Coordinates of C-alpha atoms in Angstrom, one line a residue:
Chain A
M1124 CA -18.8 8.7 15.6
T1125 CA -15.7 8.8 13.4
T1126 CA -14.9 9.9 9.8
P1127 CA -14.1 6.7 8.1
R1128 CA -11.2 7.8 5.9
F1129 CA -9.6 4.4 6.6
L1130 CA -11.1 1.0 7.0
Q1131 CA -8.8 -1.5 8.8
I1132 CA -9.7 -5.1 8.3
H1133 CA -8.1 -7.7 10.6
T1134 CA -8.6 -11.4 10.1
L1135 CA -7.8 -14.8 11.6
H1136 CA -7.9 -17.7 9.2
A1137 CA -7.0 -21.3 10.0
Y1138 CA -5.6 -23.7 7.4
S1139 CA -4.4 -27.2 8.1
A1140 CA -2.0 -29.3 5.9
A1141 CA -1.7 -26.8 3.1
L1142 CA 1.0 -25.1 1.1
L1143 CA -0.6 -21.7 0.5
N1144 CA 2.3 -19.7 -0.9
R1145 CA 5.8 -20.9 -1.7
D1146 CA 9.1 -19.5 -2.8
D1147 CA 11.4 -20.5 -5.6
T1148 CA 12.7 -23.5 -3.6
G1149 CA 9.2 -24.9 -3.3
L1150 CA 9.0 -24.3 0.5
A1151 CA 6.4 -22.3 2.3
K1152 CA 7.2 -18.6 2.6
R1153 CA 8.4 -17.7 6.0
L1154 CA 8.8 -14.8 8.4
P1155 CA 11.1 -14.6 11.5
Y1156 CA 9.1 -12.6 14.0
G1157 CA 9.6 -12.1 17.7
G1158 CA 12.2 -14.8 17.8
K1159 CA 10.1 -17.5 16.2
M1160 CA 9.8 -18.5 12.6
R1161 CA 6.3 -18.1 11.2
T1162 CA 4.6 -19.3 8.0
R1163 CA 3.7 -16.4 5.7
V1164 CA 1.4 -15.6 2.8
S1165 CA 2.5 -12.7 0.6
S1166 CA 0.3 -9.8 -0.2
Q1167 CA 0.6 -10.4 -3.9
C1168 CA -0.8 -13.9 -3.4
L1169 CA -3.7 -12.7 -1.4
K1170 CA -4.6 -9.9 -3.8
R1171 CA -4.4 -12.1 -6.8
H1172 CA -7.0 -14.5 -5.3
W1173 CA -9.4 -11.7 -4.3
R1174 CA -9.1 -10.2 -7.7
W1175 CA -9.8 -13.4 -9.6
A1176 CA -12.4 -14.9 -7.2
E1177 CA -15.7 -15.7 -8.9
G1178 CA -19.0 -15.8 -7.0
A1179 CA -21.7 -13.7 -5.6
H1180 CA -19.3 -11.1 -4.3
D1181 CA -16.6 -11.0 -7.0
L1182 CA -15.4 -7.6 -7.9
H1183 CA -16.6 -7.9 -11.5
A1184 CA -20.2 -8.4 -10.3
I1185 CA -21.0 -5.1 -8.7
P1186 CA -24.7 -4.7 -9.4
G1187 CA -25.5 -1.8 -11.6
A1188 CA -21.8 -0.8 -12.0
E1189 CA -21.9 -0.8 -15.8
K1190 CA -25.1 1.3 -15.9
A1191 CA -23.9 3.7 -13.3
V1192 CA -20.5 4.2 -15.1
R1193 CA -22.2 4.5 -18.5
S1194 CA -24.6 7.2 -17.4
R1195 CA -21.9 9.2 -15.6
D1196 CA -21.2 12.2 -17.7
I1197 CA -17.7 12.7 -16.7
V1198 CA -16.4 14.8 -19.6
S1199 CA -19.2 17.4 -19.1
R1200 CA -19.2 17.3 -15.3
S1201 CA -15.7 16.7 -14.2
V1202 CA -13.6 17.9 -17.2
I1203 CA -15.4 20.8 -18.7
A1204 CA -17.7 22.1 -15.9
P1205 CA -14.9 23.3 -13.6
L1206 CA -13.6 25.5 -16.5
R1207 CA -17.0 27.2 -17.0
E1208 CA -16.3 30.1 -14.7
A1209 CA -13.1 31.1 -16.4
F1210 CA -13.9 30.5 -20.1
D1211 CA -16.4 31.3 -22.8
G1212 CA -19.3 28.9 -22.9
E1213 CA -19.4 28.3 -26.6
V1214 CA -15.7 27.6 -26.7
L1215 CA -16.1 25.0 -24.0
D1216 CA -19.1 23.5 -25.8
A1217 CA -17.0 23.0 -28.9
I1218 CA -14.2 21.4 -27.0
E1219 CA -16.6 19.2 -25.0
G1220 CA -18.1 17.7 -28.1
E1221 CA -14.7 16.8 -29.5
F1222 CA -13.5 15.4 -26.2
Q1223 CA -16.5 13.2 -25.9
K1224 CA -15.7 11.6 -29.2
A1225 CA -12.0 11.3 -28.3
V1226 CA -12.7 9.6 -25.0
Y1227 CA -15.6 7.3 -25.9
G1228 CA -14.8 6.8 -29.6
E1229 CA -17.1 7.6 -32.5
K1230 CA -20.1 6.1 -30.8
A1231 CA -19.9 8.7 -28.1
T1232 CA -23.5 9.8 -28.4
S1233 CA -25.4 6.5 -29.2
S1234 CA -23.9 3.8 -27.0
R1235 CA -21.3 5.1 -24.6
Q1236 CA -18.8 2.5 -23.3
P1237 CA -18.6 2.0 -19.5
L1238 CA -15.3 3.7 -18.8
L1239 CA -14.1 4.1 -15.2
L1240 CA -12.1 7.3 -15.5
G1241 CA -10.1 8.0 -12.4
Y1242 CA -8.5 11.2 -11.2
P1243 CA -5.4 10.9 -13.4
E1244 CA -7.5 10.7 -16.6
V1245 CA -9.8 13.6 -15.5
A1246 CA -6.8 15.8 -14.5
Y1247 CA -5.1 15.1 -17.8
L1248 CA -8.2 15.8 -19.9
R1249 CA -9.0 19.0 -18.0
K1250 CA -5.4 20.3 -18.5
Q1251 CA -5.6 19.7 -22.2
A1252 CA -9.1 21.3 -22.5
E1253 CA -7.9 24.3 -20.5
A1254 CA -4.9 24.8 -22.8
I1255 CA -7.1 24.8 -25.9
A1256 CA -9.6 27.2 -24.3
R1257 CA -6.8 29.5 -23.2
E1258 CA -5.4 29.5 -26.8
Y1259 CA -8.8 30.3 -28.4
P1260 CA -10.6 32.3 -25.7
S1261 CA -13.3 33.7 -28.0
D1262 CA -13.3 31.6 -31.2
A1263 CA -15.4 28.5 -30.7
K1264 CA -14.8 27.2 -34.2
A1265 CA -11.1 27.4 -33.9
A1266 CA -11.2 25.8 -30.4
G1267 CA -13.3 22.9 -31.8
E1268 CA -10.8 22.4 -34.6
A1269 CA -7.9 22.5 -32.2
A1270 CA -9.6 19.9 -29.9
A1271 CA -10.3 17.7 -32.9
A1272 CA -6.7 18.0 -34.0
F1273 CA -5.5 17.1 -30.5
A1274 CA -7.8 14.1 -30.4
K1275 CA -6.5 12.9 -33.8
E1276 CA -2.8 13.3 -32.8
A1277 CA -3.4 11.5 -29.5
R1278 CA -5.6 8.9 -31.0
A1279 CA -3.5 5.9 -29.9
N1280 CA -3.4 7.4 -26.4
F1281 CA -7.1 7.7 -26.2
K1282 CA -7.6 4.2 -27.5
Q1283 CA -5.3 3.1 -24.6
I1284 CA -7.3 5.1 -22.1
R1285 CA -10.4 3.3 -23.2
E1286 CA -8.8 -0.1 -23.0
Q1287 CA -7.4 0.5 -19.5
T1288 CA -10.5 2.0 -18.0
A1289 CA -13.2 -0.2 -19.5
L1290 CA -15.1 -2.3 -17.0
P1291 CA -14.6 -4.7 -15.6
G1292 CA -10.7 -4.4 -15.7
G1293 CA -10.9 -0.7 -14.7
L1294 CA -12.5 -1.7 -11.5
T1295 CA -9.7 -3.9 -10.2
A1296 CA -7.2 -1.2 -11.2
A1297 CA -9.1 1.2 -9.0
L1298 CA -8.6 -1.1 -6.0
F1299 CA -5.2 -2.6 -6.6
G1300 CA -3.5 0.1 -8.7
R1301 CA -2.0 0.3 -12.1
M1302 CA 1.7 1.0 -12.7
V1303 CA 2.2 0.3 -16.3
T1304 CA 4.2 3.3 -17.4
S1305 CA 7.1 5.5 -16.3
D1306 CA 4.6 8.4 -16.1
P1307 CA 3.5 8.9 -12.4
E1308 CA 0.7 11.2 -13.5
A1309 CA -1.0 8.5 -15.5
N1310 CA -0.7 5.7 -13.0
I1311 CA -3.3 4.8 -10.4
D1312 CA -2.2 4.2 -6.9
A1313 CA -3.8 1.2 -5.1
A1314 CA -6.5 2.1 -2.7
I1315 CA -6.3 -1.2 -0.9
H1316 CA -3.1 -1.8 1.2
V1317 CA -2.5 -5.5 2.0
A1318 CA 0.1 -6.7 4.6
H1319 CA 1.7 -10.2 4.3
A1320 CA -0.3 -12.6 6.5
F1321 CA 1.6 -14.7 9.0
T1322 CA 0.9 -17.3 11.6
V1323 CA 0.3 -16.1 15.1
H1324 CA 2.3 -19.1 16.3
E1325 CA 5.6 -20.7 15.5
E1326 CA 5.6 -22.5 12.2
E1327 CA 4.0 -26.0 12.1
T1328 CA 5.5 -27.8 9.2
E1329 CA 5.8 -31.3 7.8
S1330 CA 7.6 -32.7 4.9
D1331 CA 5.0 -34.8 3.1
Y1332 CA 6.6 -37.8 1.4
F1333 CA 4.5 -39.2 -1.3
S1334 CA 4.6 -41.8 -4.0
V1335 CA 2.6 -42.0 -7.2
V1336 CA 1.4 -45.5 -8.2
D1337 CA 0.6 -46.4 -11.7
D1338 CA -2.7 -48.1 -11.4
L1339 CA -2.6 -49.5 -15.0
R1340 CA 0.5 -51.5 -14.5
G1341 CA -0.1 -55.3 -14.4
E1342 CA 0.8 -57.5 -11.4
D1343 CA 3.6 -59.2 -13.3
E1344 CA 5.3 -56.0 -14.1
D1345 CA 7.9 -54.1 -12.0
A1346 CA 6.2 -53.4 -8.7
G1347 CA 7.7 -50.0 -7.6
A1348 CA 6.1 -46.6 -7.6
A1349 CA 6.0 -44.5 -10.8
H1350 CA 7.2 -41.4 -9.0
I1351 CA 8.3 -40.5 -5.5
G1352 CA 8.6 -37.0 -4.1
D1353 CA 8.0 -34.7 -1.2
A1354 CA 6.3 -31.4 -0.6
E1355 CA 6.1 -29.2 2.5
L1356 CA 2.8 -28.9 4.2
T1357 CA 2.1 -26.4 6.9
S1358 CA -0.8 -25.7 9.3
G1359 CA -1.4 -22.3 10.7
L1360 CA -3.7 -19.7 12.2
F1361 CA -2.9 -16.6 10.1
Y1362 CA -3.3 -13.0 11.1
G1363 CA -4.2 -10.9 8.0
Y1364 CA -4.4 -7.1 7.7
V1365 CA -5.9 -4.9 5.0
V1366 CA -6.4 -1.1 4.9
V1367 CA -8.8 0.6 2.6
D1368 CA -7.9 4.1 1.7
V1369 CA -11.5 5.4 1.3
P1370 CA -10.7 8.8 -0.2
G1371 CA -8.3 7.1 -2.6
L1372 CA -10.9 4.5 -3.6
V1373 CA -13.6 7.1 -4.2
S1374 CA -11.1 9.1 -6.3
N1375 CA -10.1 6.1 -8.4
L1376 CA -13.8 5.2 -9.0
T1377 CA -15.2 8.7 -9.7
G1378 CA -12.4 10.9 -10.9
A1379 CA -12.9 13.3 -8.0
E1380 CA -9.9 14.5 -6.0
A1381 CA -9.3 12.3 -3.0
S1382 CA -9.6 15.4 -0.7
A1383 CA -13.1 15.9 -2.1
W1384 CA -14.3 12.4 -1.3
E1385 CA -17.0 13.4 1.1
T1386 CA -18.9 15.3 -1.6
A1387 CA -18.3 12.7 -4.4
E1388 CA -20.6 10.0 -5.4
R1389 CA -19.8 7.0 -3.1
D1390 CA -22.4 4.3 -4.1
M1391 CA -19.9 2.2 -6.0
A1392 CA -17.1 2.6 -3.5
A1393 CA -19.5 1.4 -0.8
Q1394 CA -20.5 -1.7 -2.8
V1395 CA -16.9 -2.4 -3.6
V1396 CA -16.0 -2.3 0.1
E1397 CA -18.9 -4.6 1.0
H1398 CA -17.8 -7.1 -1.6
L1399 CA -14.2 -6.9 -0.5
V1400 CA -15.1 -7.7 3.1
H1401 CA -16.9 -10.9 1.9
L1402 CA -14.0 -11.8 -0.3
I1403 CA -11.4 -11.3 2.4
A1404 CA -13.4 -13.5 4.8
T1405 CA -14.2 -16.3 2.4
V1406 CA -11.6 -16.5 -0.4
S1407 CA -8.7 -18.9 0.2
P1408 CA -5.3 -17.9 -1.1
G1409 CA -4.6 -21.6 -1.6
A1410 CA -2.5 -23.5 -4.1
K1411 CA -2.5 -27.3 -4.4
L1412 CA -6.3 -27.2 -4.5
G1413 CA -6.8 -30.8 -5.5
S1414 CA -4.4 -32.3 -3.0
T1415 CA -4.9 -30.2 0.1
A1416 CA -8.3 -28.5 -0.3
P1417 CA -7.2 -25.3 1.4
Y1418 CA -10.6 -23.8 1.8
A1419 CA -11.4 -21.9 4.9
Y1420 CA -13.6 -19.0 6.0
A1421 CA -12.3 -16.4 8.5
Q1422 CA -12.5 -17.6 12.1
A1423 CA -12.8 -13.9 13.1
M1424 CA -12.8 -10.6 11.4
L1425 CA -12.6 -7.1 12.9
V1426 CA -13.2 -3.9 11.0
E1427 CA -12.2 -0.5 12.3
A1428 CA -13.2 2.8 10.8
G1429 CA -11.5 6.0 11.6
D1430 CA -9.2 8.8 10.3
R1431 CA -6.1 8.2 12.5
Q1432 CA -2.9 6.6 11.2
P1433 CA -3.8 3.0 10.4
R1434 CA -1.7 0.5 12.4
S1435 CA -1.9 -3.3 12.2
L1436 CA -2.4 -5.5 15.3
A1437 CA 0.6 -7.6 14.3
G1438 CA 2.2 -6.6 17.6
A1439 CA -0.4 -8.7 19.4
Y1440 CA 1.4 -11.8 18.0
R1441 CA 5.0 -10.7 18.1
K1442 CA 5.3 -13.0 21.1
A1443 CA 4.2 -16.3 19.4
C1444 CA 0.9 -17.4 20.8
R1445 CA -0.7 -20.9 21.1
P1446 CA -2.2 -21.9 17.7
L1447 CA -5.7 -21.6 19.1
V1448 CA -8.4 -19.2 17.9
A1449 CA -9.5 -18.4 21.5
D1450 CA -5.9 -17.5 22.5
A1451 CA -5.4 -15.4 19.4
L1452 CA -8.7 -13.5 20.1
E1453 CA -7.6 -12.9 23.7
R1454 CA -4.3 -11.5 22.4
M1455 CA -6.2 -9.2 20.0
R1456 CA -8.5 -8.0 22.8
D1457 CA -5.6 -7.2 25.1
H1458 CA -3.6 -5.5 22.4
L1459 CA -6.5 -3.3 21.4
A1460 CA -7.1 -2.5 25.1
A1461 CA -3.4 -1.5 25.4
L1462 CA -3.6 0.7 22.3
D1463 CA -6.8 2.3 23.6
G1464 CA -5.1 2.9 26.9
A1465 CA -2.1 4.6 25.4
Y1466 CA -3.6 6.4 22.4
G1467 CA -7.3 6.6 23.3
N1468 CA -9.9 5.0 21.0
G1469 CA -10.5 6.9 17.9
E1470 CA -12.0 4.1 15.7
A1471 CA -15.5 2.7 15.4
R1472 CA -15.3 -1.1 15.5
C1473 CA -17.5 -4.0 14.3
A1474 CA -16.5 -7.7 14.2
M1475 CA -17.7 -11.2 13.6
S1476 CA -16.4 -14.3 15.2
L1477 CA -17.0 -18.1 15.3
E1478 CA -16.0 -18.2 18.9
P1479 CA -17.4 -16.1 21.7
V1480 CA -15.3 -12.9 21.9
E1481 CA -15.3 -9.6 23.6
L1482 CA -13.2 -6.8 22.0
P1483 CA -13.1 -3.3 23.4
E1484 CA -16.0 -1.2 22.3
T1485 CA -16.8 -3.6 19.4
Q1486 CA -20.2 -4.7 18.2
I1487 CA -20.3 -8.4 17.3
V1488 CA -22.4 -9.3 14.2
A1489 CA -22.6 -11.8 11.4
L1490 CA -20.5 -11.4 8.2
P1491 CA -23.3 -9.9 6.0
E1492 CA -24.0 -7.3 8.6
L1493 CA -20.2 -6.6 9.1
A1494 CA -19.9 -6.1 5.3
S1495 CA -22.8 -3.7 5.2
W1496 CA -21.5 -1.9 8.3
A1497 CA -18.3 -1.3 6.3
G1498 CA -20.1 -0.3 3.1
N1499 CA -22.4 2.0 5.0
A1500 CA -19.4 3.8 6.6
V1501 CA -18.2 4.6 3.1
L1502 CA -21.7 5.6 1.9
N1503 CA -22.6 7.8 4.8
G1504 CA -19.1 9.2 5.4
K1505 CA -19.4 8.3 9.1
A1506 CA -19.2 5.3 11.3
A1507 CA -20.3 4.5 14.8
Chain B
M1357 CA 18.0 28.3 20.9
M1358 CA 18.2 24.5 20.7
P1359 CA 16.7 22.9 17.6
R1360 CA 13.5 21.0 18.0
H1361 CA 13.3 17.5 16.6
L1362 CA 10.4 15.1 15.9
V1363 CA 10.7 11.5 17.1
L1364 CA 9.2 8.7 15.1
T1365 CA 9.1 5.0 15.7
L1366 CA 9.1 2.7 12.7
E1367 CA 8.0 -0.8 13.5
A1368 CA 6.4 -3.6 11.4
P1369 CA 6.8 -7.3 10.8
L1370 CA 8.2 -6.4 7.3
M1371 CA 9.9 -3.2 6.3
A1372 CA 12.1 -2.3 3.4
F1373 CA 14.8 0.3 3.4
G1374 CA 15.4 0.0 -0.3
G1375 CA 18.9 0.1 -1.7
V1376 CA 20.0 0.0 -5.3
T1377 CA 17.9 -2.4 -7.3
V1378 CA 20.1 -4.5 -9.6
D1379 CA 18.2 -6.2 -12.4
N1380 CA 15.4 -8.1 -10.6
Y1381 CA 16.9 -8.0 -7.2
G1382 CA 15.5 -5.4 -4.9
T1383 CA 18.1 -5.0 -2.2
I1384 CA 17.8 -3.3 1.2
R1385 CA 20.2 -1.1 3.2
D1386 CA 20.5 -1.0 6.9
F1387 CA 18.9 2.4 7.4
P1388 CA 16.1 4.3 5.8
A1389 CA 17.1 6.6 2.9
A1390 CA 16.5 10.3 2.9
S1391 CA 14.3 9.7 -0.2
M1392 CA 12.3 7.1 1.6
L1393 CA 11.6 9.3 4.6
T1394 CA 10.7 12.2 2.2
G1395 CA 8.2 9.9 0.5
L1396 CA 6.8 8.8 3.8
I1397 CA 6.3 12.3 5.0
A1398 CA 4.9 13.4 1.6
N1399 CA 2.4 10.6 1.7
A1400 CA 1.2 11.7 5.2
L1401 CA 0.9 15.3 3.9
G1402 CA -1.1 14.1 0.9
L1403 CA 1.4 15.2 -1.9
R1404 CA 0.9 13.5 -5.2
R1405 CA 3.7 11.9 -7.1
E1406 CA 3.8 14.7 -9.6
D1407 CA 4.3 17.3 -6.9
R1408 CA 8.0 17.1 -7.6
Q1409 CA 9.2 20.4 -6.3
A1410 CA 7.4 19.9 -3.0
H1411 CA 9.1 16.6 -2.6
Q1412 CA 12.4 18.1 -3.5
R1413 CA 12.0 20.9 -1.0
L1414 CA 11.1 18.4 1.8
Q1415 CA 14.1 16.3 1.1
D1416 CA 16.4 19.4 0.9
R1417 CA 15.1 20.6 4.3
L1418 CA 15.2 17.1 6.0
V1419 CA 17.9 16.4 8.6
F1420 CA 17.6 13.0 10.3
A1421 CA 19.3 10.3 12.3
A1422 CA 18.1 6.7 12.9
R1423 CA 18.7 4.0 15.5
H1424 CA 17.9 0.3 15.4
E1425 CA 16.1 -0.8 18.6
R1426 CA 17.0 -4.4 18.1
P1427 CA 18.7 -6.7 15.6
A1428 CA 16.5 -7.3 12.6
G1429 CA 16.1 -10.4 10.5
R1430 CA 16.0 -10.6 6.7
V1431 CA 13.5 -12.1 4.3
A1432 CA 14.0 -12.5 0.6
D1433 CA 10.5 -12.5 -1.0
F1434 CA 10.2 -14.3 -4.3
Q1435 CA 7.6 -13.0 -6.7
T1436 CA 6.4 -13.9 -10.1
A1437 CA 4.6 -11.6 -12.5
K1438 CA 3.2 -12.4 -16.0
L1439 CA 4.3 -9.5 -18.3
E1440 CA 3.2 -9.3 -21.9
A1441 CA 5.0 -7.6 -24.8
S1442 CA 1.6 -6.1 -25.6
D1443 CA 1.2 -4.4 -22.1
R1444 CA 0.7 -0.7 -22.8
G1445 CA -0.4 2.3 -20.8
W1446 CA -1.6 5.8 -21.7
T1447 CA 0.6 8.7 -20.7
T1448 CA 0.2 12.4 -20.1
R1449 CA 2.7 12.9 -22.9
G1450 CA 0.0 12.1 -25.4
A1451 CA 1.2 8.7 -26.7
P1452 CA 0.9 5.3 -25.1
E1453 CA 4.0 3.6 -23.6
G1454 CA 4.8 -0.1 -24.2
R1455 CA 7.3 -2.6 -23.1
A1456 CA 10.6 -3.3 -24.8
G1457 CA 12.4 -6.6 -25.3
G1458 CA 12.1 -9.4 -27.9
A1459 CA 9.6 -12.3 -27.9
G1460 CA 12.0 -14.4 -25.8
T1461 CA 11.7 -11.9 -22.9
Y1462 CA 8.1 -12.9 -22.4
L1463 CA 8.3 -16.7 -22.7
G1464 CA 8.2 -17.2 -18.9
P1465 CA 7.0 -15.2 -16.0
H1466 CA 9.1 -12.3 -14.8
L1467 CA 10.9 -13.4 -11.6
R1468 CA 11.6 -10.9 -8.9
Y1469 CA 13.4 -11.0 -5.6
R1470 CA 12.6 -8.4 -3.0
D1471 CA 14.5 -8.3 0.3
Y1472 CA 12.8 -7.1 3.5
H1473 CA 13.8 -6.4 7.1
A1474 CA 11.9 -8.7 9.4
D1475 CA 10.8 -7.7 12.9
A1476 CA 12.8 -4.5 12.9
A1477 CA 12.1 -1.5 15.1
L1478 CA 13.8 1.9 14.6
T1479 CA 13.7 5.3 16.2
V1480 CA 14.1 8.2 13.7
V1481 CA 14.8 11.7 14.8
L1482 CA 14.3 14.5 12.3
R1483 CA 14.0 18.2 11.8
L1484 CA 13.3 20.5 8.9
E1485 CA 15.6 23.5 8.1
P1486 CA 14.7 26.3 8.1
A1487 CA 12.2 25.5 10.9
D1488 CA 9.8 28.3 10.2
E1489 CA 9.0 27.4 6.7
A1490 CA 5.8 25.4 5.9
P1491 CA 5.3 22.6 6.4
T1492 CA 6.6 23.0 9.9
L1493 CA 7.6 20.2 12.3
D1494 CA 4.2 20.6 13.9
D1495 CA 2.4 20.2 10.6
L1496 CA 4.4 17.0 10.1
A1497 CA 3.4 15.7 13.5
D1498 CA -0.3 16.4 12.8
A1499 CA -0.1 14.8 9.3
L1500 CA 1.5 11.7 10.8
L1501 CA -1.2 11.3 13.4
R1502 CA -4.0 11.7 10.8
P1503 CA -2.2 11.1 7.4
A1504 CA -3.8 11.8 4.1
R1505 CA -3.3 8.2 3.1
P1506 CA -2.3 5.0 4.9
L1507 CA 1.4 5.0 5.7
F1508 CA 3.7 2.3 4.6
I1509 CA 7.4 1.8 5.4
G1510 CA 9.4 1.4 2.2
R1511 CA 7.0 -0.7 0.2
K1512 CA 3.2 -0.9 0.0
P1513 CA 2.7 -4.1 2.0
C1514 CA 5.0 -2.9 4.8
L1515 CA 2.2 -1.6 7.0
P1516 CA 3.3 -0.2 10.4
S1517 CA 2.2 -2.2 13.5
R1518 CA 2.1 0.9 15.7
P1519 CA 1.5 4.6 15.4
L1520 CA 4.7 6.4 14.3
I1521 CA 4.1 9.2 16.8
A1522 CA 4.1 8.6 20.5
P1523 CA 0.8 8.9 22.4
D1524 CA 2.2 11.6 24.6
P1525 CA 2.8 14.8 22.5
A1526 CA 5.6 15.8 24.9
A1527 CA 7.4 12.5 23.9
S1528 CA 7.1 13.3 20.2
F1529 CA 9.5 16.2 20.3
I1530 CA 13.0 16.6 21.7
E1531 CA 15.3 19.6 21.9
T1532 CA 19.0 18.9 21.4
Q1533 CA 21.8 20.5 19.5
T1534 CA 22.0 17.7 16.9
V1535 CA 20.0 14.7 15.7
G1536 CA 22.8 12.4 16.9
E1537 CA 22.6 13.8 20.4
A1538 CA 18.8 13.3 20.3
L1539 CA 19.3 9.6 19.5
E1540 CA 21.6 9.3 22.5
T1541 CA 19.1 11.0 24.8
I1542 CA 15.9 9.1 23.8
P1543 CA 15.1 6.3 26.3
R1544 CA 15.8 2.8 25.2
H1545 CA 14.1 -0.5 25.9
N1546 CA 17.1 -2.6 26.5
K1547 CA 20.8 -2.5 27.5
D1548 CA 22.1 -3.5 24.0
A1549 CA 24.5 -1.5 22.0
L1550 CA 22.3 0.1 19.3
R1551 CA 23.4 0.7 15.7
A1552 CA 22.8 4.2 14.5
L1553 CA 23.3 6.5 11.5
W1554 CA 23.5 10.3 11.5
P1555 CA 24.7 13.0 9.0
A1556 CA 28.4 14.1 9.3
G1557 CA 28.5 17.0 11.7
E1558 CA 25.3 16.0 13.4
G1559 CA 26.6 13.4 15.9
G1560 CA 26.7 13.4 19.6
T1561 CA 29.4 11.7 21.7
T1562 CA 29.1 8.3 20.0
R1563 CA 32.2 7.2 18.1
T1564 CA 32.0 6.9 14.4
D1565 CA 32.6 3.3 13.3
R1566 CA 32.6 4.3 9.6
A1567 CA 31.8 7.3 7.5
L1568 CA 30.6 7.0 4.0
D1569 CA 29.3 9.0 1.1
L1570 CA 25.8 7.8 0.7
A1571 CA 23.6 8.2 -2.5
D1572 CA 20.3 8.1 -0.7
E1573 CA 18.9 11.3 -2.1
R1574 CA 16.5 11.4 -5.1
N1575 CA 16.4 14.0 -7.7
W1576 CA 12.6 14.4 -7.6
S1577 CA 12.3 16.1 -11.0
S1578 CA 14.2 13.4 -12.9
G1579 CA 13.0 10.6 -10.6
L1580 CA 16.6 9.2 -10.3
H1581 CA 18.9 9.0 -7.3
G1582 CA 22.1 11.0 -7.5
G1583 CA 24.8 12.8 -5.7
T1584 CA 26.1 11.8 -2.3
R1585 CA 26.0 13.1 1.3
R1586 CA 28.4 12.3 4.1
V1587 CA 27.0 10.1 6.8
C1588 CA 28.4 8.3 9.9
E1589 CA 27.5 5.0 11.4
G1590 CA 28.2 4.1 15.0
T1591 CA 27.0 2.1 17.9
I1592 CA 25.3 3.8 20.8
Q1593 CA 26.4 2.2 24.1
P1594 CA 24.1 2.1 27.0
A1595 CA 24.9 4.7 29.7
K1596 CA 26.6 3.3 32.8
D1597 CA 23.5 4.0 34.9
D1598 CA 21.0 2.5 32.4
G1599 CA 18.8 -0.1 33.9

């Protein structure tokens, strides 16, 4: 049984004859590792595809998210309630009313917008409310007027808060972060950490020479191609690694402090994690969709839940391995066993695989079960 | 009494010891900056970005030396980002912040180049002065074993491929007069000459190849790097009886 503060998601994906991610010269991104050059896919590329993916598990389609967020009375519960002990009730009521209008706009009472206020927003609002309550400790009318004046002065700021935190956009910011301004207190740190994926074997690359023929040209006209060019194509079995900072994700989604994640509401965080596991397994980071069809589901996926320092299993592939899933899985097994031997096993593990596999102390299940195993770890605050 | 030091291993396929960013080029230096290690430790301890004084105090107390365990490669990552003139964000200053630049600035995507160390492995030895102030070196070791957030080495995607602290607690600490001496004492995995960096006055017997005034400290209240400190770089030779 572990406390799943961190979920570590390891994947093996195979792509053949694709150009998943290239640099400014048009060639595949690369990584020299363990003395052999590998093909690489950057974390930016991976994140972008997961963020924009459309389908049953896309991040904008968390069932009930809008309703849950809409009904969450964050101004009363998270901004004002913590001040109740120290300040006069009527003063706080007056401030609360004005803050509701400031945050949700004039329609605060009739149809509240679904805003995903995270910890930075809650902390900022509480600080402002506290300052007003401190200035007018016994004069509710004056406190209400001061709150209204503050809301008016910061009108553009509040409008911006609404735009940034409105669903669905607010949801992807909770996962992948938001760093728009120079103000660290207003930015959201990503709760999903993504490593660059790289091939477990030495690069396998081919310069694909192609010509484009003009089909409409008559037989009696000049016979050559309309265009000739080349593009690099690579094949690879990629190791991918993602860490979910569970307290960070809960904080971004609920406005609670990260350290209080175990008592915060975690339904949405659990659903987000479940969707994320599906997305990571099934969404391709591919480019050149029409000419290379770079679609692949994960060959294998291992999820670990625990509270020790997350570490990738990249070391399993530092010595380049054969480009075979069975070999890569064997390396993963041996590396995990070596880590367990040296550090003890502190993580709960669950995995799925297309090929028969035995990993140390790991239950093997199908993808939907693996996704719910990860989601349940978040929901229950424990994993086994 | 001999000072006690904490021993860390930094290893990952990609790491970034950031240097001075010039325009859209994110350069790297050979060794981690004092500010980077401060941020790494602060992250493990669970400090928030706005805890400026706590960051400053950690950096002020930090004494460290670093050793490359093997030659590292380099990768220049090319990134594009679509920025809009209308991008805005709310701030705790009460008014939203926008982007500057004329319409031409936003015609194409923003192009960025970020350098990374590839396949590097480093040993870092550090202590905090004074030793009895909180957080102590033991607090740090605990926090690194079970950090408040996932750790990364320089940039977010640089996720470590091994625990930073050794499995054997006895191997996580070393007592020597200086951090430089500690680096010379810690067992090595090969017979190569290993490149190292230590603060002036904190060396062992290794000859200084070059000394320089390094601007690797951040002023955590302004958020800018400034000032310099004197550091030495040298090459630790294998002992005669090694291997």
